[in-house]
Amino acid sequence: MGTRLICDPDELRTLFLFEKLDDEQLAWLCRDGRVEEFEPGLVFREGDPATCFYVLMEGEVVLTKLSGGEEIELVRTRHHGSYAGAWSAYMGDRADQNYNGSFYVTEPSKFFVLDAGTFSRMVQEWFPMALHLLEGVFFGNRNTNEIIGQRERLLALGSLSAGLTHELNNPAAAAVRATSSLRERVAGMRHKLKMIAHGKFDPASLEALVQLQEEAATQVAKAPTLTPMEAADREDELGDWLSEHGIANGWDIAPTFVQAGFDIDWLERVAATLEGCDTGVFEGAIRWLNYTVETELLMNEITDSTTRISSLVNAAKQYSQMDRAPFQVVDIHELLDSTLVMLARKIGDGIKVVKEYDRTLPQVPCYAAELNQVWTNLIDNAVAAMVGQGTLTVRTYHENDCVAVEIGDSGPGVPADLRHRIFEPFFTTKPVGEGTGLGLDISFRIVVNKHGGDIRVESVPGDTRFIVRLPLDPQGRAVETEAAQPNTGGM
C-alpha cells in the first residue's frame, strides 16, 4: 500500500483514459478511487489475485513476465496514463483474475488506483455497449482459437492416423503372406517326410539327415549378408550342382539355400549322407531340407513383421501418452523418437533424418503428450519447408538449468522481416488453406505458459533451427491460464 494523496478531478482529466469524461464522472472516480504514491519496488506480482487497476500519473514503471524461471522485462515507461493490473475485472469469473505479470516502480511514482470491483462496476455502468464489444472480442477470439486449435489437432491426428495405418499395413500384410506360405511349406514337409519314411534308410543315415535338418534351421539365423552379385553367383553354382545331381528345377531351390547361407560343400554333405539312395529319395530329401529352410525364413519374416507392428503400437502409445499421468518425468528422447515414428510417412524417403542426442541428459518433468504436439508442429513445419528433399536434424543438449531440443531443417529459411511474427496466432507463411497459423502459437503456449520454458528461432537460408528450452526444475514451470495478456495502455 502506498501513501495516499488528494485526488484532483482536473488532474485526472489530463490522462488520456479520462479526458472525455464529464465532471460528474471525474468526481465519481475521485470519490470511489484514490491517488497513491509508491516508493521504488514491487507493486504487484505475477500470479497473485488481481485486486486493483493502476493508471500511471507520475514516475516510471516496469512490467515483467516469468520465462524459464527468470523475470523478463517487457515494458519500461514514463508515459502518463499507461495502465495495468485488474483491467479484465469487468468480465468477472469468466476470465482469469490473476495478475499476468509483475509490476515495479523505479522511482517514487504516483498512480490513480481503482479496486477491481469498483473498476468493474464503472465499466459496466458507464460503457455498456463498449463492454459488450470487449466481451465479444475477448470471448470470440478465445472461442475461435479453441475451435481452430481443435481442428488443427484433429487434422494432425488424421494425418498421423493415416500414416500409422500405412505403416501398420505393410508389416501386417507381410505377416499374412508369410503365414499363408508357411502353411504350404509345412504341408510340403509332411508330404516329403512321408516319402522319406518309405525310402530305404538305415538308422544312421536317417539320423544324419535329421541332424542336417537341425543344422539347416540353425544356419538360417547366421546367414551372411551378400551383395546382389555375390548372391547371383552362388545361385548359379548351386543351381548347376542340383541339376547335375538330378534335381528337377533346381534353379527354383537354389535361391532359398543361398539366402540361408548354404554352399556346395553343404550339399555335398547331404549327398554323402544319402549315398546309395535312388534319385527319387535323394530329391525328396533335398526338397524336405529346402522346406525346412523356407519355413525358418518365413518364421523370421513373421517375427520381424509382428515386431514392427508391436514397435509401431508402442510408439503410438508413447506419442499419445495413453494410460499415463499428464505430468510426469520422462526421457525426452523417447518422446522425440515416438514423434519421428508417427511422422515417418510424412517425412518421406527424400528427407534424411539426423539424430544428435545427448544421452547423458537427465529426465525432464513435463506434460509429455503436449510436448509431443510441439515436436509434431516443429517437425511438420520443417518437412513442409524442405518440400520433400533435405536434412532434418533433431538435436538435444544441456544448456544451463534446462534441456534444449533443437529441430533443424535445410530449407530456405524464415525471412528476417517475418521472424518476429511467426509465433503470432493465425500468422502463417503457407498458402491459403494449407495452414491455420496456430501450430507455433500452440507450441509457444505449451512451452512457455505450461512449462515455464522458452522457444526461439535461428534462421539463415539452408539452416533453420527452432530451439526449445525446458527447465529441469519442476518448481520453475508456469501455470497456463486462458487470460489475455496484460494491457498496459501506452507502455
Short mmCIF file of C-alpha atoms in Angstrom, two decimals, residues 35-207:
data_model
loop_
_atom_site.label_atom_id
_atom_site.label_comp_id
_atom_site.label_asym_id
_atom_site.label_seq_id
_atom_site.Cartn_x
_atom_site.Cartn_y
_atom_site.Cartn_z
CA VAL A 35 -4.38 8.56 -5.70
CA GLU A 36 -1.38 6.83 -4.17
CA GLU A 37 2.38 7.32 -4.27
CA PHE A 38 4.62 4.23 -4.27
CA GLU A 39 8.27 4.03 -3.36
CA PRO A 40 10.61 2.12 -5.70
CA GLY A 41 9.92 -1.62 -5.61
CA LEU A 42 7.23 -4.20 -6.34
CA VAL A 43 3.62 -3.05 -6.78
CA PHE A 44 2.12 -6.44 -7.66
CA ARG A 45 3.49 -9.89 -8.51
CA GLU A 46 2.58 -12.19 -11.38
CA GLY A 47 0.08 -14.88 -10.39
CA ASP A 48 -1.33 -13.03 -7.36
CA PRO A 49 -5.07 -12.22 -7.29
CA ALA A 50 -5.71 -9.09 -9.37
CA THR A 51 -7.22 -6.69 -6.83
CA CYS A 52 -6.51 -3.24 -8.32
CA PHE A 53 -6.38 -1.30 -11.60
CA TYR A 54 -3.44 1.16 -11.79
CA VAL A 55 -3.03 4.25 -14.00
CA LEU A 56 0.39 5.96 -14.01
CA MET A 57 0.26 9.68 -13.23
CA GLU A 58 3.94 10.42 -12.47
CA GLY A 59 7.15 8.40 -12.35
CA GLU A 60 8.42 5.29 -14.13
CA VAL A 61 7.16 1.71 -14.18
CA VAL A 62 8.48 -1.68 -15.36
CA LEU A 63 6.34 -4.67 -16.36
CA THR A 64 7.98 -8.13 -16.28
CA LYS A 65 6.91 -11.71 -17.00
CA LEU A 66 8.39 -15.04 -15.97
CA SER A 67 10.07 -17.10 -18.69
CA GLY A 68 12.17 -20.14 -17.94
CA GLY A 69 12.08 -19.28 -14.25
CA GLU A 70 13.52 -15.82 -14.92
CA GLU A 71 11.83 -12.43 -14.98
CA ILE A 72 11.94 -10.89 -18.44
CA GLU A 73 11.40 -7.14 -18.76
CA LEU A 74 8.58 -6.48 -21.22
CA VAL A 75 7.93 -2.76 -20.82
CA ARG A 76 9.62 0.21 -19.17
CA THR A 77 7.80 3.54 -19.50
CA ARG A 78 7.20 7.02 -18.06
CA HIS A 79 4.14 7.60 -20.26
CA HIS A 80 1.40 9.16 -18.12
CA GLY A 81 -1.90 7.33 -18.47
CA SER A 82 -0.35 3.91 -19.00
CA TYR A 83 -2.35 1.31 -17.15
CA ALA A 84 -2.02 -2.25 -15.84
CA GLY A 85 -3.47 -4.61 -13.29
CA ALA A 86 -7.06 -5.85 -12.99
CA TRP A 87 -8.11 -4.47 -16.36
CA SER A 88 -10.26 -7.57 -17.12
CA ALA A 89 -12.19 -7.40 -13.85
CA TYR A 90 -15.36 -6.42 -15.75
CA MET A 91 -15.56 -9.98 -17.11
CA GLY A 92 -15.84 -11.47 -13.62
CA ASP A 93 -15.29 -15.17 -13.17
CA ARG A 94 -15.48 -15.81 -16.92
CA ALA A 95 -11.84 -14.76 -17.21
CA ASP A 96 -8.79 -15.45 -15.08
CA GLN A 97 -8.48 -12.74 -12.42
CA ASN A 98 -4.79 -13.03 -11.54
CA TYR A 99 -2.04 -10.58 -12.45
CA ASN A 100 -0.44 -11.72 -15.70
CA GLY A 101 2.88 -10.03 -14.96
CA SER A 102 4.83 -8.32 -12.21
CA PHE A 103 4.72 -4.53 -11.86
CA TYR A 104 7.54 -2.40 -10.40
CA VAL A 105 8.26 1.29 -9.93
CA THR A 106 11.85 2.50 -10.32
CA GLU A 107 11.41 5.84 -8.55
CA PRO A 108 8.74 7.44 -6.35
CA SER A 109 5.68 7.23 -8.62
CA LYS A 110 2.07 8.36 -8.42
CA PHE A 111 -0.92 6.29 -9.56
CA PHE A 112 -4.65 6.60 -9.76
CA VAL A 113 -5.95 3.33 -8.27
CA LEU A 114 -9.34 1.64 -8.54
CA ASP A 115 -10.23 -1.52 -6.68
CA ALA A 116 -11.09 -4.34 -9.08
CA GLY A 117 -14.74 -4.39 -8.06
CA THR A 118 -15.06 -0.61 -8.44
CA PHE A 119 -13.41 -0.68 -11.86
CA SER A 120 -15.74 -3.49 -12.96
CA ARG A 121 -18.84 -1.58 -11.82
CA MET A 122 -17.66 1.61 -13.55
CA VAL A 123 -17.16 -0.15 -16.91
CA GLN A 124 -20.48 -1.95 -16.69
CA GLU A 125 -22.46 1.19 -15.80
CA TRP A 126 -20.69 3.78 -17.97
CA PHE A 127 -19.85 1.83 -21.08
CA PRO A 128 -22.46 -0.93 -21.52
CA MET A 129 -22.08 -1.02 -25.29
CA ALA A 130 -18.28 -0.95 -25.10
CA LEU A 131 -18.46 -3.73 -22.52
CA HIS A 132 -20.42 -5.95 -24.90
CA LEU A 133 -17.97 -5.19 -27.69
CA LEU A 134 -14.99 -6.01 -25.49
CA GLU A 135 -16.61 -9.22 -24.28
CA GLY A 136 -17.37 -10.17 -27.85
CA VAL A 137 -13.78 -9.61 -28.92
CA PHE A 138 -12.30 -11.38 -25.91
CA PHE A 139 -14.53 -14.45 -25.85
CA GLY A 140 -14.93 -14.54 -29.61
CA ASN A 141 -11.18 -14.70 -30.09
CA ARG A 142 -10.82 -17.28 -27.38
CA ASN A 143 -13.58 -19.45 -28.86
CA THR A 144 -12.11 -19.06 -32.33
CA ASN A 145 -8.69 -20.10 -31.06
CA GLU A 146 -10.23 -23.13 -29.35
CA ILE A 147 -12.24 -24.18 -32.42
CA ILE A 148 -9.39 -23.78 -34.88
CA GLY A 149 -6.90 -25.22 -32.42
CA GLN A 150 -9.15 -28.25 -32.01
CA ARG A 151 -9.48 -28.53 -35.79
CA GLU A 152 -5.71 -28.36 -36.19
CA ARG A 153 -5.27 -31.11 -33.62
CA LEU A 154 -7.86 -33.23 -35.43
CA LEU A 155 -6.18 -32.62 -38.79
CA ALA A 156 -2.84 -33.59 -37.29
CA LEU A 157 -4.44 -36.67 -35.73
CA GLY A 158 -6.00 -37.62 -39.07
CA SER A 159 -2.67 -37.22 -40.84
CA LEU A 160 -0.86 -39.23 -38.16
CA SER A 161 -3.57 -41.92 -38.21
CA ALA A 162 -3.28 -42.25 -41.99
CA GLY A 163 0.49 -42.55 -41.71
CA LEU A 164 0.26 -45.07 -38.86
CA THR A 165 -2.32 -47.12 -40.77
CA HIS A 166 0.01 -47.23 -43.76
CA GLU A 167 2.97 -48.19 -41.61
CA LEU A 168 0.98 -50.93 -39.85
CA ASN A 169 -0.49 -52.25 -43.09
CA ASN A 170 2.88 -53.14 -44.62
CA PRO A 171 4.14 -55.49 -41.88
CA ALA A 172 0.62 -56.84 -41.30
CA ALA A 173 0.28 -57.74 -44.98
CA ALA A 174 3.76 -59.29 -44.92
CA ALA A 175 2.84 -61.40 -41.90
CA VAL A 176 -0.37 -62.60 -43.62
CA ARG A 177 1.53 -63.54 -46.78
CA ALA A 178 4.25 -65.30 -44.81
CA THR A 179 1.69 -67.23 -42.76
CA SER A 180 -0.05 -68.43 -45.91
CA SER A 181 3.26 -69.52 -47.45
CA LEU A 182 4.29 -71.16 -44.19
CA ARG A 183 1.17 -73.30 -44.24
CA GLU A 184 2.04 -74.53 -47.75
CA ARG A 185 5.64 -75.28 -46.75
CA VAL A 186 4.60 -77.25 -43.67
CA ALA A 187 2.20 -79.30 -45.81
CA GLY A 188 5.06 -79.94 -48.26
CA MET A 189 7.33 -81.02 -45.41
CA ARG A 190 4.74 -83.57 -44.28
CA HIS A 191 4.47 -84.94 -47.80
CA LYS A 192 8.23 -85.23 -48.27
CA LEU A 193 8.64 -86.74 -44.82
CA LYS A 194 6.19 -89.46 -45.84
CA MET A 195 8.28 -90.16 -48.96
CA ILE A 196 11.45 -90.31 -46.89
CA ALA A 197 9.79 -92.70 -44.42
CA HIS A 198 9.14 -95.12 -47.30
CA GLY A 199 12.72 -94.88 -48.53
CA LYS A 200 15.47 -97.33 -47.71
CA PHE A 201 17.43 -95.54 -44.99
CA ASP A 202 19.47 -97.25 -42.36
CA PRO A 203 19.11 -95.70 -38.88
CA ALA A 204 22.49 -93.96 -39.11
CA SER A 205 21.64 -92.28 -42.45
CA LEU A 206 18.22 -91.16 -41.21
CA GLU A 207 19.77 -89.78 -38.03
#
